[in-house]
Short mmCIF file of C-alpha atoms in Angstrom, two decimals:
data_model
loop_
_atom_site.label_atom_id
_atom_site.label_comp_id
_atom_site.label_asym_id
_atom_site.label_seq_id
_atom_site.Cartn_x
_atom_site.Cartn_y
_atom_site.Cartn_z
CA MET A 15 0.00 0.00 0.00
CA LEU A 16 2.75 2.49 0.94
CA ILE A 17 4.62 1.78 -2.30
CA TYR A 18 1.43 2.31 -4.30
CA LEU A 19 0.73 5.59 -2.46
CA GLY A 20 4.25 6.86 -3.11
CA LEU A 21 4.00 6.08 -6.83
CA SER A 22 0.51 7.64 -6.97
CA ALA A 23 1.85 10.86 -5.46
CA LEU A 24 4.63 10.97 -8.05
CA ALA A 25 2.11 10.38 -10.84
CA THR A 26 -0.06 13.29 -9.67
CA PHE A 27 3.02 15.54 -9.51
CA VAL A 28 3.84 14.72 -13.14
CA THR A 29 0.21 15.32 -14.15
CA ALA A 30 0.11 18.67 -12.36
CA LEU A 31 3.38 19.89 -13.84
CA VAL A 32 2.28 18.92 -17.35
CA TRP A 33 -1.23 20.35 -17.06
CA LEU A 34 -0.24 23.70 -15.54
CA PRO A 35 1.67 25.14 -18.54
CA LEU A 36 -0.84 23.62 -20.99
CA GLY A 37 -3.78 25.18 -19.15
CA LEU A 38 -5.82 21.96 -19.37
CA SER A 39 -7.43 22.61 -15.97
CA SER A 40 -7.69 25.53 -13.58
CA LEU A 41 -5.06 25.96 -10.88
CA PRO A 42 -7.53 25.15 -8.03
CA ALA A 43 -8.54 21.94 -9.83
CA VAL A 44 -4.94 20.87 -10.41
CA ALA A 45 -3.96 21.75 -6.84
CA HIS A 46 -6.84 19.70 -5.44
CA LEU A 47 -5.94 16.77 -7.69
CA LEU A 48 -2.37 16.87 -6.40
CA LEU A 49 -3.22 17.38 -2.74
CA THR A 50 -6.28 15.15 -2.37
CA VAL A 51 -5.50 12.30 -4.76
CA GLY A 52 -1.71 12.20 -4.43
CA LEU A 53 -0.36 13.85 -1.30
CA MET A 54 -3.08 13.47 1.34
CA PRO A 55 -3.41 9.67 0.95
CA LEU A 56 0.39 9.34 1.09
CA ILE A 57 0.53 11.41 4.29
CA PHE A 58 -2.19 9.24 5.84
CA GLY A 59 -0.23 6.11 4.94
CA VAL A 60 3.03 7.51 6.29
CA ILE A 61 1.36 8.62 9.53
CA THR A 62 -0.09 5.15 10.15
CA HIS A 63 3.37 3.71 9.43
CA PHE A 64 5.24 6.08 11.76
CA VAL A 65 2.72 6.22 14.63
CA ALA A 66 3.15 2.48 15.18
CA VAL A 67 6.89 3.14 15.58
CA LEU A 68 6.51 6.31 17.67
CA THR A 69 4.20 4.54 20.13
CA ARG A 70 6.03 1.20 19.95
CA SER A 71 2.76 -0.58 19.22
CA GLY A 72 1.36 -2.80 16.50
CA GLY A 73 0.38 -1.76 13.02
CA ALA A 74 -2.91 -0.09 12.11
CA PRO A 75 -6.05 -2.21 11.60
CA ARG A 76 -6.81 -3.25 8.02
CA ASN A 77 -9.81 -0.93 7.66
CA LEU A 78 -7.66 2.08 8.54
CA LEU A 79 -4.94 0.96 6.14
CA LEU A 80 -7.56 1.16 3.37
CA ALA A 81 -8.42 4.77 4.27
CA PRO A 82 -5.95 6.24 1.70
CA ILE A 83 -7.86 4.52 -1.11
CA LEU A 84 -11.10 6.06 0.11
CA LEU A 85 -9.33 9.41 0.35
CA GLN A 86 -8.27 9.08 -3.28
CA LEU A 87 -11.89 8.43 -4.28
CA ALA A 88 -13.01 11.50 -2.32
CA GLY A 89 -10.23 13.53 -3.92
CA GLY A 90 -11.26 12.36 -7.38
CA LEU A 91 -14.83 13.42 -6.63
CA ALA A 92 -13.63 16.86 -5.54
CA PHE A 93 -11.56 17.20 -8.73
CA LEU A 94 -14.59 16.32 -10.86
CA GLY A 95 -16.53 18.98 -8.98
CA PHE A 96 -13.88 21.61 -9.78
CA ILE A 97 -13.85 20.84 -13.50
CA GLY A 98 -17.65 20.81 -13.70
CA GLU A 99 -18.06 17.08 -14.28
CA ALA A 100 -19.87 16.56 -10.97
CA PRO A 101 -22.56 18.62 -9.19
CA ALA A 102 -21.49 21.36 -6.80
CA ALA A 103 -22.54 19.21 -3.86
CA ALA A 104 -19.67 16.85 -4.76
CA LEU A 105 -17.22 19.17 -2.99
CA SER A 106 -19.14 19.01 0.29
CA ALA A 107 -19.57 15.24 -0.07
CA ALA A 108 -15.82 14.78 -0.65
CA ALA A 109 -15.01 17.01 2.33
CA SER A 110 -17.43 15.08 4.55
CA GLY A 111 -15.85 11.77 3.60
CA THR A 112 -12.38 13.15 4.25
CA LEU A 113 -13.53 14.51 7.62
CA VAL A 114 -14.80 11.08 8.72
CA LEU A 115 -11.57 9.36 7.69
CA ALA A 116 -9.41 12.03 9.34
CA ALA A 117 -11.40 11.78 12.57
CA ALA A 118 -10.98 7.99 12.53
CA LEU A 119 -7.21 8.38 12.11
CA ALA A 120 -7.04 10.92 14.95
CA GLY A 121 -9.00 8.62 17.24
CA TRP A 122 -6.73 5.69 16.42
CA MET A 123 -3.63 7.80 17.16
CA ILE A 124 -4.98 8.87 20.56
CA LEU A 125 -5.79 5.25 21.42
CA ARG A 126 -2.31 4.07 20.40
CA ALA A 127 -0.63 6.85 22.38
CA ARG A 128 -2.57 5.88 25.51
CA ARG A 129 -1.59 2.24 25.07
CA ALA A 130 2.00 2.99 24.11
CA LEU A 131 4.86 1.03 25.57
CA GLY A 132 6.40 3.80 27.66
CA THR A 133 6.08 7.47 26.67
CA PRO A 134 5.27 7.98 22.97
CA HIS A 135 7.60 10.12 20.89
CA PRO A 136 6.41 13.79 20.76
CA CYS A 137 6.23 13.63 16.97
CA TRP A 138 2.83 11.94 17.26
CA ARG A 139 1.35 15.14 18.71
CA TRP A 140 2.40 17.06 15.58
CA TYR A 141 0.51 14.48 13.55
CA LEU A 142 -2.56 14.74 15.77
CA ILE A 143 -2.72 18.54 15.52
CA ALA A 144 -2.09 18.37 11.75
CA ILE A 145 -5.04 15.99 11.37
CA SER A 146 -7.16 18.22 13.63
CA LEU A 147 -6.46 21.23 11.42
CA LEU A 148 -7.34 19.13 8.38
CA CYS A 149 -10.69 18.32 10.01
CA THR A 150 -11.29 22.02 10.61
CA ALA A 151 -10.45 22.79 6.97
CA MET A 152 -12.96 20.15 5.82
CA LEU A 153 -15.71 21.67 7.96
CA LEU A 154 -15.18 24.96 6.14
CA VAL A 155 -16.12 23.47 2.75
CA PRO A 156 -19.88 23.15 3.41
CA ALA A 157 -19.66 26.42 5.37
CA MET A 158 -18.61 28.18 2.15
CA ALA A 159 -21.77 26.94 0.47
CA CYS A 160 -23.96 28.00 3.41
CA TRP A 161 -22.46 31.51 3.79
CA PRO A 162 -21.49 32.76 0.33
CA GLN A 163 -20.96 36.28 1.69
CA ALA A 164 -18.03 34.95 3.75
CA ARG A 165 -16.77 32.62 1.05
CA ASN A 166 -13.47 34.39 0.40
CA ALA A 167 -12.46 34.51 4.08
CA LEU A 168 -13.48 30.88 4.60
CA ARG A 169 -11.62 29.85 1.45
CA LEU A 170 -8.43 31.46 2.72
CA LEU A 171 -8.83 29.73 6.06
CA HIS A 172 -9.39 26.41 4.29
CA LEU A 173 -6.34 26.90 2.07
CA HIS A 174 -3.89 27.83 4.84
CA LEU A 175 -5.12 25.20 7.29
CA ASN A 176 -4.52 22.59 4.59
CA VAL A 177 -1.22 23.85 3.19
CA LEU A 178 0.51 25.07 6.35
CA GLY A 179 -1.52 23.22 8.97
CA PHE A 180 -1.99 19.70 7.65
CA VAL A 181 0.90 19.39 5.20
CA GLY A 182 3.28 21.84 6.88
CA LEU A 183 3.00 20.57 10.46
CA THR A 184 3.22 16.95 9.30
CA ALA A 185 6.43 17.73 7.44
CA LEU A 186 7.98 19.83 10.22
CA GLY A 187 7.14 17.16 12.78
CA THR A 188 8.59 14.36 10.65
CA LEU A 189 11.85 15.96 9.51
CA PRO A 190 13.57 16.03 12.96
CA VAL A 191 12.95 12.28 13.16
CA LEU A 192 13.53 11.36 9.52
CA LEU A 193 16.71 13.38 8.89
CA PRO A 194 18.77 11.62 11.60
CA THR A 195 17.48 8.28 10.29
CA VAL A 196 18.57 9.20 6.77
CA MET A 197 21.99 10.21 8.13
CA ASN A 198 22.18 6.95 10.11
CA SER A 199 22.65 8.73 13.42
CA ALA A 200 20.34 9.01 16.43
CA ASP A 201 19.34 12.46 17.72
CA ALA A 202 18.48 12.35 21.42
CA THR A 203 17.47 16.04 21.39
CA ALA A 204 14.83 15.73 18.65
CA GLY A 205 12.03 14.90 21.10
CA SER A 206 12.67 17.87 23.36
CA ARG A 207 12.89 20.24 20.39
CA LEU A 208 9.61 18.93 19.00
CA ARG A 209 7.89 19.49 22.35
CA ARG A 210 9.37 22.99 22.64
CA ASN A 211 8.56 24.08 19.07
CA LEU A 212 5.03 22.69 18.79
CA PRO A 213 3.17 25.64 20.43
CA ALA A 214 5.03 28.17 18.30
CA ALA A 215 4.43 26.18 15.12
CA VAL A 216 0.70 25.79 15.78
CA GLY A 217 0.41 29.43 16.81
CA GLY A 218 2.19 30.54 13.64
CA VAL A 219 -0.10 28.47 11.41
CA LEU A 220 -3.27 29.76 13.11
CA MET A 221 -2.06 33.36 12.98
CA ILE A 222 -1.31 33.07 9.26
CA ALA A 223 -4.65 31.37 8.50
CA VAL A 224 -6.78 33.80 10.48
CA GLY A 225 -4.71 36.81 9.45
CA ALA A 226 -4.94 35.94 5.75
CA ALA A 227 -8.71 35.86 6.13
CA VAL A 228 -9.31 38.95 8.27
CA TRP A 229 -6.19 40.98 9.18
CA VAL A 230 -2.92 40.93 7.24
CA PRO A 231 -0.57 42.13 10.07
CA LEU A 232 -1.54 39.05 12.08
CA ALA A 233 -0.59 36.83 9.14
CA LEU A 234 2.80 38.54 8.81
CA ALA A 235 3.52 38.04 12.52
CA GLY A 236 2.53 34.38 12.18
CA ALA A 237 4.89 33.97 9.23
CA LEU A 238 7.78 35.30 11.33
CA LEU A 239 6.90 32.94 14.18
CA LEU A 240 6.68 29.91 11.88
CA ALA A 241 9.90 30.92 10.13
CA ALA A 242 11.64 30.92 13.52
CA VAL A 243 10.55 27.29 14.02
CA VAL A 244 11.88 26.29 10.60
CA LEU A 245 15.17 28.10 11.20
CA SER A 246 15.49 26.36 14.57
CA LEU A 247 15.11 22.98 12.86
CA ALA A 248 17.59 23.93 10.14
CA HIS A 249 20.12 25.19 12.69
CA ALA A 250 19.86 21.99 14.74
CA SER A 251 20.41 19.85 11.62
CA LEU A 252 23.42 21.89 10.50
CA ALA A 253 24.95 21.88 13.98
CA ARG A 254 24.56 18.14 14.32
CA HIS A 255 25.50 16.93 10.84
CA GLY A 256 27.34 19.81 9.16
CA TRP A 257 26.54 21.16 5.74
CA ARG A 258 29.03 18.86 3.98
CA ARG A 259 27.26 15.71 5.19
CA LEU A 260 23.77 17.11 4.66
CA PHE A 261 24.45 18.26 1.12
CA GLY A 262 26.60 15.26 0.30
CA ASP A 263 23.68 12.86 0.75
CA GLY A 264 20.98 12.77 -1.92
CA ALA A 265 18.08 12.16 0.48
CA ALA A 266 19.25 14.57 3.20
CA SER A 267 19.93 17.33 0.67
CA ALA A 268 16.40 16.99 -0.73
CA LEU A 269 14.86 17.13 2.75
CA SER A 270 17.06 20.13 3.61
CA GLY A 271 15.94 21.70 0.34
CA ALA A 272 12.34 21.23 1.50
CA LEU A 273 13.12 23.32 4.59
CA ALA A 274 14.57 26.03 2.36
CA GLY A 275 11.47 25.73 0.18
CA PHE A 276 9.23 26.19 3.21
CA LEU A 277 11.06 29.39 4.11
CA LEU A 278 10.70 30.49 0.48
CA LEU A 279 6.96 29.80 0.71
CA LEU A 280 6.64 31.95 3.85
CA GLY A 281 8.50 34.79 2.14
CA LEU A 282 6.33 34.55 -0.97
CA GLY A 283 3.22 34.45 1.18
CA ALA A 284 4.32 37.62 2.94
CA GLY A 285 4.88 39.24 -0.44
CA HIS A 286 1.38 38.24 -1.48
CA ALA A 287 -0.07 39.58 1.79
CA VAL A 288 1.34 43.06 1.16
CA GLY A 289 0.22 42.99 -2.46
CA ALA A 290 3.63 42.60 -4.09
CA LEU A 291 3.06 39.06 -5.44
CA ASP A 292 0.20 37.00 -6.82
CA GLY A 293 -1.19 34.40 -4.43
CA ARG A 294 -1.66 31.91 -7.29
CA ASP A 295 2.08 32.05 -7.94
CA SER A 296 2.75 31.28 -4.28
CA LEU A 297 0.62 28.14 -4.50
CA VAL A 298 2.51 26.86 -7.55
CA ALA A 299 5.80 27.68 -5.82
CA PHE A 300 4.62 25.66 -2.82
CA ILE A 301 4.23 22.62 -5.06
CA ALA A 302 7.60 22.98 -6.80
CA GLY A 303 9.82 24.43 -4.07
CA PHE A 304 8.53 22.55 -1.03
CA LEU A 305 6.45 19.50 -1.90
CA LEU A 306 8.72 18.13 -4.62
CA PRO A 307 11.96 18.06 -2.57
CA LEU A 308 10.00 16.86 0.48
CA VAL A 309 8.32 13.92 -1.25
CA THR A 310 11.28 12.87 -3.41
CA GLY A 311 13.66 13.13 -0.45
CA ALA A 312 11.38 11.09 1.82
CA LEU A 313 10.76 8.45 -0.86
CA THR A 314 14.49 8.21 -1.56
CA HIS A 315 14.92 6.85 1.94
CA LEU A 316 11.56 5.14 2.53
CA LEU A 317 10.93 3.26 -0.73
CA PRO A 318 13.85 0.83 -0.24
CA VAL A 319 12.64 0.23 3.34
CA TRP A 320 9.11 -0.48 2.14
CA LEU A 321 10.28 -2.63 -0.77
CA LEU A 322 12.75 -4.70 1.29
CA ARG A 323 11.15 -5.03 4.71
CA GLY A 324 12.90 -6.46 7.71
CA LYS A 325 16.51 -6.09 8.72
CA ARG A 326 18.94 -3.90 6.84
CA THR A 327 20.62 -5.80 4.01
CA PRO A 328 23.38 -5.02 1.47
CA ARG A 329 20.73 -5.11 -1.26
CA ARG A 330 18.71 -2.39 0.47
CA ASP A 331 21.88 -0.33 0.96
CA ARG A 332 22.66 -0.57 -2.76
CA LEU A 333 19.15 0.57 -3.60
CA HIS A 334 19.50 3.52 -1.21
CA VAL A 335 22.79 4.51 -2.86
CA ALA A 336 21.24 4.30 -6.33
CA LEU A 337 18.25 6.48 -5.42
CA ARG A 338 20.44 9.09 -3.75
CA ARG A 339 22.33 9.83 -6.97
CA GLY A 340 21.49 13.30 -8.24
CA GLY A 341 19.58 14.28 -5.11
CA VAL A 342 21.52 17.52 -4.65
CA GLN A 343 20.98 18.59 -8.25
CA ARG A 344 17.27 17.74 -8.06
CA ALA A 345 16.89 19.80 -4.87
CA LEU A 346 18.51 22.80 -6.58
CA LEU A 347 16.20 22.43 -9.59
CA PHE A 348 13.14 22.32 -7.35
CA LEU A 349 14.22 25.38 -5.38
CA ALA A 350 15.00 27.30 -8.56
CA ALA A 351 11.60 26.34 -9.93
CA GLY A 352 9.89 27.50 -6.74
CA ALA A 353 11.68 30.86 -6.82
CA LEU A 354 10.82 31.42 -10.49
CA LEU A 355 7.20 30.35 -10.20
CA GLY A 356 6.72 32.37 -7.03
CA ASN A 357 7.78 35.48 -8.91
CA GLY A 358 5.40 34.86 -11.79
CA VAL A 359 7.86 33.25 -14.23
CA GLY A 360 5.84 30.45 -15.80
CA ALA A 361 8.92 28.82 -17.33
CA GLY A 362 9.88 27.77 -13.80
CA VAL A 363 7.70 24.70 -14.26
CA TRP A 364 10.32 23.15 -16.55
CA PRO A 365 13.17 22.77 -14.02
CA ALA A 366 10.62 21.27 -11.63
CA LEU A 367 9.47 18.78 -14.26
CA LEU A 368 13.08 18.02 -15.19
CA GLY A 369 14.00 17.26 -11.58
CA LEU A 370 10.91 15.09 -11.11
CA LEU A 371 11.49 13.11 -14.31
CA HIS A 372 15.12 12.62 -13.30
CA PHE A 373 13.97 11.14 -9.98
CA LEU A 374 11.50 8.85 -11.75
CA GLY A 375 14.21 7.73 -14.18
CA THR A 376 16.62 7.08 -11.32
CA LEU A 377 13.93 5.12 -9.47
CA LEU A 378 13.06 2.93 -12.46
CA GLN A 379 16.71 2.31 -13.25
CA ALA A 380 17.49 1.41 -9.64
CA LEU A 381 14.56 -1.00 -9.44
CA TRP A 382 15.57 -2.64 -12.72
CA VAL A 383 19.21 -3.04 -11.76
CA HIS A 384 18.51 -4.27 -8.23
CA ARG A 385 15.53 -6.50 -9.02
CA GLU A 386 15.65 -10.06 -7.80
#
């Protein structure tokens, strides 16, 4: 399932990057296709995978493991609603289905944390709050239909709670745990930093979301607060591993590039808030400059683990080495694409597509060479 979800996410990235310059669908439709069909199901799958580890408990029940497939169906329904191939009520129906599945995942996480062997790792709380913000964002979808006079403010809340709340907090909670694993070194301070940074991260997201909807200065203050959290994570990674090791590893460099992309996103969002940049450009930059390095970097490390389960083997190590090739160059392409797209340069989609196709080619070649 996790392998399928990873490949599905990559397929939606390719689709989005091809459709955007061709203008085959509107930006909101393409963004929802990418987020709801590709990224959200993958995040659900990864959360169920990691929570079992963070709480030192068993795996998720089978019905919860099937939730990503149902999420993809809901996402497909929402996409059809955006392109006019489904009635307007399809959006509320898709949001309601997503809300039920998200609430089920949150309930399962709370139950596992209570039954954990010892104290669960603080990362699980980042996941719980991310899912809670997703639930709030889903509640706003039918609210937009009920109160059309407040539609724009509710839409902005929905957008930021999804992008920065659900996706952003999940990523920022995972990276302090995943980066040391990628670098093959334990980080005993990661838990305390996650506990310390969580209130500021949540506060920053809420300030940005509410401020974008009703009062811009609040959003700008929230962006500064959230940027401080990201810089704290980046500083801790650099202090522990050094820039040579981080940028010498294909997976770690991509994940580090995602942090830089997140900072870029906050800067572009601030520019949009003061009227200097177009908000649509910021959304496209979010896809290219943050999501692409994040997903490709995570899959560089996780796909070999999912493909070759069990103890570490020389074959898995060879597959890791193969997937890491070109990771630094791909991260630079994604960041360049994010910077260009965020400033309204449509040609920035091509370096993003080049980096993504390079990763797909590297993945297919590695699987072919290292097949049994």
